[in-house]
Every structure is written in structure tokens, then in C-alpha cells.
GROMACS .gro file of C-alpha atoms in nm:
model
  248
    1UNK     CA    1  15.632   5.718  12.683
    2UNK     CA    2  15.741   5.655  13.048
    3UNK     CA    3  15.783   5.988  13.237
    4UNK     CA    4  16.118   5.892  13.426
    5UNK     CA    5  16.295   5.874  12.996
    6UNK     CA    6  16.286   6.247  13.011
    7UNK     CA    7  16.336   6.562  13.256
    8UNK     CA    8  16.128   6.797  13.091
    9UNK     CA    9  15.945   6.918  12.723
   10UNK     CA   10  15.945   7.163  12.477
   11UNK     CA   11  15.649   7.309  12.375
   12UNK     CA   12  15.582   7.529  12.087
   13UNK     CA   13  15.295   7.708  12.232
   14UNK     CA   14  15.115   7.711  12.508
   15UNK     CA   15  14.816   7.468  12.374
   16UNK     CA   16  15.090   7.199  12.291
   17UNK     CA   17  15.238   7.246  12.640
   18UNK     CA   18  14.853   7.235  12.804
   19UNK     CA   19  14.812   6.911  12.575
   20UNK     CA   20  15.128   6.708  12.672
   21UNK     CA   21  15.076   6.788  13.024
   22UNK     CA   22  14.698   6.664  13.041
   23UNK     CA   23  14.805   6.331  12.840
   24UNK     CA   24  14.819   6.041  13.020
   25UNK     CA   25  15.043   5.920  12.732
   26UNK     CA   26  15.325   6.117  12.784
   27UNK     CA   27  15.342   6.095  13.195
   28UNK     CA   28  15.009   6.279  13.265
   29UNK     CA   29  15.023   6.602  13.465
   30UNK     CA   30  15.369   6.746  13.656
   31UNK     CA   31  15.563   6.744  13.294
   32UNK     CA   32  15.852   7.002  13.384
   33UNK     CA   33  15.737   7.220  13.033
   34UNK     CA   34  15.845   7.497  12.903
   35UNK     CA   35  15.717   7.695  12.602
   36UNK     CA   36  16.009   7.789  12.389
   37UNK     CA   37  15.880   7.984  12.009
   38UNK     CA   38  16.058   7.909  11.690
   39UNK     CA   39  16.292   8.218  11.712
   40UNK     CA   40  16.421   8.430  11.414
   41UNK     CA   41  16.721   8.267  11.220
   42UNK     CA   42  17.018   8.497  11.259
   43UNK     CA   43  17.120   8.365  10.860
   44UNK     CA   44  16.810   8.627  10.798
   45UNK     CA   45  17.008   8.964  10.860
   46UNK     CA   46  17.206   8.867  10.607
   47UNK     CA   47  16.904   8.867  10.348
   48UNK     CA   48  16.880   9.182  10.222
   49UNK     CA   49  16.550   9.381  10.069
   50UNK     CA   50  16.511   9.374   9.728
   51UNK     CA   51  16.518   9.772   9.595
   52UNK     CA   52  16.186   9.761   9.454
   53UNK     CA   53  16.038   9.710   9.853
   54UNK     CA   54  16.247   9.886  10.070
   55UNK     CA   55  16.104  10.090  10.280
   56UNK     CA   56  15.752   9.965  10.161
   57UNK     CA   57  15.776  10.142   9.829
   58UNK     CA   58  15.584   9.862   9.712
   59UNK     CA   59  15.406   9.582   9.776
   60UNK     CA   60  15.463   9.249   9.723
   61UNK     CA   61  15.287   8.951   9.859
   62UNK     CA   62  15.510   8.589   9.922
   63UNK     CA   63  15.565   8.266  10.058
   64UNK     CA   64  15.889   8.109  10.164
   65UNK     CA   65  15.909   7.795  10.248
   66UNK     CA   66  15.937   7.423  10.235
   67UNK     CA   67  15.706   7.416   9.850
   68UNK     CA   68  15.623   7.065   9.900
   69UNK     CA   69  15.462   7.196  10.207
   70UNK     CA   70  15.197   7.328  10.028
   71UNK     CA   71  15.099   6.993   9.896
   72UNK     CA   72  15.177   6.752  10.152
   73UNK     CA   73  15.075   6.957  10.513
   74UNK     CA   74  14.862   7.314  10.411
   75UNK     CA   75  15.095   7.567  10.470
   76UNK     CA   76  14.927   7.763  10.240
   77UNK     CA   77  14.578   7.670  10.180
   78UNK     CA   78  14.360   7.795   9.845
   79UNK     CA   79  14.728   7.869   9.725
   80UNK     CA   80  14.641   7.696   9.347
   81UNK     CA   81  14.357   7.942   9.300
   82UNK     CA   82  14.545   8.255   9.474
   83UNK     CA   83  14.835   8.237   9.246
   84UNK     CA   84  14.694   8.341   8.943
   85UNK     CA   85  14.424   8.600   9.099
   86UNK     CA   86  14.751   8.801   9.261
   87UNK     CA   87  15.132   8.856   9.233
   88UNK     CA   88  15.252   8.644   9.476
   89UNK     CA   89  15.652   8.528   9.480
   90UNK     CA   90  15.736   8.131   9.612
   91UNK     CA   91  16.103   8.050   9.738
   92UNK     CA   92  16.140   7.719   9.770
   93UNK     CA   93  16.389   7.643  10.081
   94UNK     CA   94  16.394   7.330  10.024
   95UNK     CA   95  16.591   7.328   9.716
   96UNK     CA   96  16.745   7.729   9.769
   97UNK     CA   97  16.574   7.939   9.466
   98UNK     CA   98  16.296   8.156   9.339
   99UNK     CA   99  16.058   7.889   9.120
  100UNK     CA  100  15.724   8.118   9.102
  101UNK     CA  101  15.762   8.084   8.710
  102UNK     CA  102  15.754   7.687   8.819
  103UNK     CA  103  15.432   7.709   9.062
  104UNK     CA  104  15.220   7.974   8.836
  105UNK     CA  105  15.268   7.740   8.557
  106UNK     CA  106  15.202   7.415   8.744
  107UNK     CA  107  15.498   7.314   8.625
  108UNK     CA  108  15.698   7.034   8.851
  109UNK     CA  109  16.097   7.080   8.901
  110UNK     CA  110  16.343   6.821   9.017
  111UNK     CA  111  16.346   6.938   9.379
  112UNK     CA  112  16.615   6.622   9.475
  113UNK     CA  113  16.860   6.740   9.197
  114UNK     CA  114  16.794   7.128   9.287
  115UNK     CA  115  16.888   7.030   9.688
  116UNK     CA  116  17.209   6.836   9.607
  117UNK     CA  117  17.319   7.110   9.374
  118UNK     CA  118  17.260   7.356   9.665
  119UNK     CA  119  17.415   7.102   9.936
  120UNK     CA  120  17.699   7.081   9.695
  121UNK     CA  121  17.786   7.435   9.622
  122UNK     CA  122  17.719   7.506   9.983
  123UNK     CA  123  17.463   7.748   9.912
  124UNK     CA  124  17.221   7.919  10.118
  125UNK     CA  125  16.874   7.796  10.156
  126UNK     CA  126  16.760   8.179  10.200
  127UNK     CA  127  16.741   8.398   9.880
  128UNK     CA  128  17.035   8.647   9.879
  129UNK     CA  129  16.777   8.950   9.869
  130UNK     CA  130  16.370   8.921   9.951
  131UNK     CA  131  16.146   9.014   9.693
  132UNK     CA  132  15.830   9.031   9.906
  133UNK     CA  133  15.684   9.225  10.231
  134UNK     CA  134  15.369   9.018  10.319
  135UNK     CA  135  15.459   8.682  10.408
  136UNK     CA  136  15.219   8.415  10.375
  137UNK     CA  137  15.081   8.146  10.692
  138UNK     CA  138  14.725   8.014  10.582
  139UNK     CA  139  14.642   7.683  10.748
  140UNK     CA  140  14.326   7.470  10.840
  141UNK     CA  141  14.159   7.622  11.160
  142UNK     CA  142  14.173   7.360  11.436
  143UNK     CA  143  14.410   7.102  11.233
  144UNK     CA  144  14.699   6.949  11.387
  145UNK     CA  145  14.890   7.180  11.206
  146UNK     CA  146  14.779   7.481  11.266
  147UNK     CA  147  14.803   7.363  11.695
  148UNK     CA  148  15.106   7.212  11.667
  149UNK     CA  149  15.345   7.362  11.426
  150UNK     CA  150  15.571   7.646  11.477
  151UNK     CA  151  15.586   7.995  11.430
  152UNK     CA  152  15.851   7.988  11.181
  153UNK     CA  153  15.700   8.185  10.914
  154UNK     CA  154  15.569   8.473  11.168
  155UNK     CA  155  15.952   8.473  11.288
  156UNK     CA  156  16.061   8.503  10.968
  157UNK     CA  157  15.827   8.770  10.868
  158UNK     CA  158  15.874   8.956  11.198
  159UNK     CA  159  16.259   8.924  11.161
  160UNK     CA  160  16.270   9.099  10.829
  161UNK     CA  161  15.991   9.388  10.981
  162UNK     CA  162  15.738   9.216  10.732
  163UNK     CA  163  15.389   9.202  10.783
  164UNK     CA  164  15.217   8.836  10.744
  165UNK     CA  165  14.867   8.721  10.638
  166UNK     CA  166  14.823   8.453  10.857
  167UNK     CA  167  14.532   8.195  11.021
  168UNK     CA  168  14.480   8.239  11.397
  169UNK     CA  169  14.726   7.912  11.465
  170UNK     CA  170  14.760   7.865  11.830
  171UNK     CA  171  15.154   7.997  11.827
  172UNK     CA  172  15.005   8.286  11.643
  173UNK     CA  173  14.726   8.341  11.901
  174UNK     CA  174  15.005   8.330  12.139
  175UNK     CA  175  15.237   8.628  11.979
  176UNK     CA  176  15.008   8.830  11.807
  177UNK     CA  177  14.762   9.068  11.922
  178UNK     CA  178  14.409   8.963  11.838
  179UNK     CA  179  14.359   9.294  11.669
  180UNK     CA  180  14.677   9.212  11.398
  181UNK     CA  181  14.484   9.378  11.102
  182UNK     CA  182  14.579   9.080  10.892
  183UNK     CA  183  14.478   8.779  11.097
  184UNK     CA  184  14.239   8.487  10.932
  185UNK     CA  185  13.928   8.315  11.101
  186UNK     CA  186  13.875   8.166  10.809
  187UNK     CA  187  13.999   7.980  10.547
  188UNK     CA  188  13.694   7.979  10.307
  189UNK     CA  189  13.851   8.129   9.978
  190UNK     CA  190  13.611   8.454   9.938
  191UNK     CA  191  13.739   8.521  10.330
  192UNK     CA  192  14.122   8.502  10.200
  193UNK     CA  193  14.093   8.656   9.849
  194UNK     CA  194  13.903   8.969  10.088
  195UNK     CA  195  14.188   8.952  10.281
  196UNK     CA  196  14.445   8.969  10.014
  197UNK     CA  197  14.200   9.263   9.861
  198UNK     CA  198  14.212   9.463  10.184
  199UNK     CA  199  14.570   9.495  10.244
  200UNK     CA  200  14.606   9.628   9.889
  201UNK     CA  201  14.398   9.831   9.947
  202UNK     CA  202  14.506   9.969  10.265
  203UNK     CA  203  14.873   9.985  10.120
  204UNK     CA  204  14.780  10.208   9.845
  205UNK     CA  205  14.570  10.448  10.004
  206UNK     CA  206  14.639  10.560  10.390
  207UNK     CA  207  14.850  10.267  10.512
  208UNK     CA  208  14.652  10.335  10.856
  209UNK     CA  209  14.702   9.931  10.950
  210UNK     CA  210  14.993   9.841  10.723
  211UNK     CA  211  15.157  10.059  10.956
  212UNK     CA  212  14.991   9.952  11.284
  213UNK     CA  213  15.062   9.585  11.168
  214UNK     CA  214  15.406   9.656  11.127
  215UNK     CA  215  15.439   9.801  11.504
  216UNK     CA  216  15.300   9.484  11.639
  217UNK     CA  217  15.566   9.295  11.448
  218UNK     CA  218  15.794   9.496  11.586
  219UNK     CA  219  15.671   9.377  11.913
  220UNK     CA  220  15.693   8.996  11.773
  221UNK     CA  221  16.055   9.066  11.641
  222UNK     CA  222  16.198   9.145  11.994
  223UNK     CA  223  16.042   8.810  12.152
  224UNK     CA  224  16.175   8.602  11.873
  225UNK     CA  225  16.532   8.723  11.888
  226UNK     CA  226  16.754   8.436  11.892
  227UNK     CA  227  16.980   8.571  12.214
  228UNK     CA  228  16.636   8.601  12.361
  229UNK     CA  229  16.562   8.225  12.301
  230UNK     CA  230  16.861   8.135  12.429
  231UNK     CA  231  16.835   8.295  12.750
  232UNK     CA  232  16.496   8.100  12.808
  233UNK     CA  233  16.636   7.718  12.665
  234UNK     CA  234  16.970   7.835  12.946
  235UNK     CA  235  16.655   7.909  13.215
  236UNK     CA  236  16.521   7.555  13.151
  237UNK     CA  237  16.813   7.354  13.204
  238UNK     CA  238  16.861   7.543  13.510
  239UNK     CA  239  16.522   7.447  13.630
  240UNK     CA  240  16.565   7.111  13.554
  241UNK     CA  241  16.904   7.105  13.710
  242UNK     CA  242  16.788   7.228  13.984
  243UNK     CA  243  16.486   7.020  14.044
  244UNK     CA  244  16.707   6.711  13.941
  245UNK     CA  245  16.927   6.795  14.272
  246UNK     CA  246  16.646   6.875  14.512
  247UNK     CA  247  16.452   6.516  14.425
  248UNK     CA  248  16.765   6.324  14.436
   0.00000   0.00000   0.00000
């Protein structure tokens, strides 16, 4: 890609932006970057909590998300064997709807018919309350995916005041303390059936890092408001404005 087609990139972490910039294939070093996270989708404060988890009465562990996902990229690795060792709850965005009965059945479900029906009625991708408090981010270590993608699911987990089991991605290294009691260095299935084991058990006896988890998020929330976002896409353009006028 020649380097005089484009002013500047967007990187979702700082790895990606390191990796553009050092790749002779994209211009080489100088790239006018800018590391801009996945913020929190403001169609989320309308979600409300689901009674049963308010307030962390209980706790419920989930994934929400693109389903096919799971099949065709790893967004949730060991997820066949997890689903029938713990109550977990799948919303399939793709298609707008609860379907755990669908996934802890193996049963498949016309996800093309399900979308047009949603695009149709002009429904909402999101579930009108969340049934679940620990969202769910368990990717290869190292994979292209886990560099590359976004921190959509810690955004989403972060906007709702959620905490999130998650694999050390490198837009999770980037957000997250490396002390986040609920972080993954591995993906080995005895590591992430432990992991699932300890925040039970830490949510049913002193809460002692359900509690300090959720003050990080708090933490995450703030950076991953969308005004926030904005402001920094708005500082960008200026930059490249500005260094636009001063070079011509």
C-alpha cells in the first residue's frame, strides 16, 4: 500500500500501531498513527440488568457475541466443553436473541432467517435486559486474533460494570491492569475451567477480588466512553490537518 493513499492509521492497540509502523508494506516507519480502543456502544445504557443480577445478587457467567464467532475465529476457546461443565448464557448478536437452549444442545438455528427477521422488525441486536455479570473473551495467546482484534467485549463488559474472564490479548494488556484477578495466560482447558472455579468461588464467599475486579473496570469504563473516543478520533484529524498544512 503506497504511503502517499493515506494521511494517517487507526490502530486498535498499541502492538497493531508498533506493527504497521515497522512494516515496510504499509509505508514503513513515520505512519501518522493513532491508537483509538473499541469504545462502549451508547445502545448499551439502554440494556437493562436482569433482576436476578442486579447488584451482584448472583452470578451468572456469559458470552455475547457474534456465535459464529466461536466457530469460525476463537472468540471463545474450549467453549464446547465449558458449556455443559457451567451455567453459562450465549446471545447471539448476530441474529438479536438468547439461543443457549440452541448451543447447550448442539443444536444449529437458521441464523440468515433469524437476522432478516430482526433487520425487518427493526429490532435491536442487544438483548432488552442482560442475564449475565461475567462476560466471556478467551482467545489463542499470540494468534492474530488475540493481537489484532478489538476490545469490544471488555467495552462491553466494562460498560455494563461487569467483570470479564478474559486472555491477556494485546488491547487487553493495554487497558487492564496486569493484576485483573480474572486475566488468562493460558488457554489449556484445566487453566480456564480453574478459572471459571475461582471466581465462583470468590463470589460466594468474601468477594475480596470480584470487588477489586469490578473497580478496575470502573477504571476501563471511563476510557471507553464513547464522548471520550470522540474527543481523541476529533484530536487526530486535527493532527493530520495540521501536518497536511505545514508539509504543503
Amino acid at each position: 500500500i503506497r504511503r502517499s493513499l493515506y494521511d494517517g492509521m487507526i490502530a486498535n492497540n498499541e502492538y497493531m500501531a508498533q506493527f504497521f509502523q515497522d512494516s515496510s508494506h504499509f509505508g514503513g516507519i513515520g505512519i501518522p498513527s493513532q491508537v483509538i480502543y473499541h469504545w462502549s456502544d451508547p445502545a448499551l445504557q439502554l440494556v437493562k440488568e436482569a433482576p436476578e443480577i442486579s447488584d451482584s445478587k448472583a452470578l451468572q457467567f456469559g458470552y455475547m457475541g457474534s456465535v459464529m464467532s466461536l466457530f469460525h475465529t476463537g472468540n471463545f476457546m474450549n467453549f464446547e466443553t465449558l458449556k455443559d461443565e457451567f451455567d453459562i448464557v450465549f446471545h447471539d448478536t448476530e441474529v438479536g436473541r438468547d439461543v443457549t437452549k440452541e448451543i447447550k444442545k448442539g443444536e444449529k438455528y437458521d441464523t440468515k432467517t433469524d437476522r432478516l427477521r430482526m433487520l425487518t422488525n427493526g429490532a435491536s441486536p442487544l438483548p432488552e435486559s442482560i442475564k449475565f455479570n461475567v462476560h466471556i473473551n478467551i482467545r489463542e495467546i499470540g494468534s492474530d486474533v488475540s493481537k489484532f482484534k478489538p476490545c469490544s467485549k471488555l467495552a462491553t463488559a466494562a460498560a455494563f460494570g461487569h467483570n470479564i474472564i478474559s486472555t491477556i490479548d494485546e488491547s487487553i494488556k493495554d487497558l487492564l491492569p496486569r493484576d485483573y484477578p480474572f486475566l488468562l495466560n493460558s488457554t489449556d482447558i484445566d487453566d480456564v475451567r480453574a478459572m471459571f472455579h475461582k471466581v465462583e468461588e470468590d463470589f460466594n464467599s468474601s468477594k475480596k477480588l470480584w470487588k477489586r475486579g469490578l473497580r478496575m473496570m470502573q477504571d476501563v469504563k471511563k476510557r471507553l466512553e464513547f464522548s471520550h473516543v470522540i474527543d481523541e478520533y476529533e484530536d487526530m484529524l486535527k493532527r493530520i490537518v495540521t501536518n497536511s498544512v505545514l508539509s504543503g
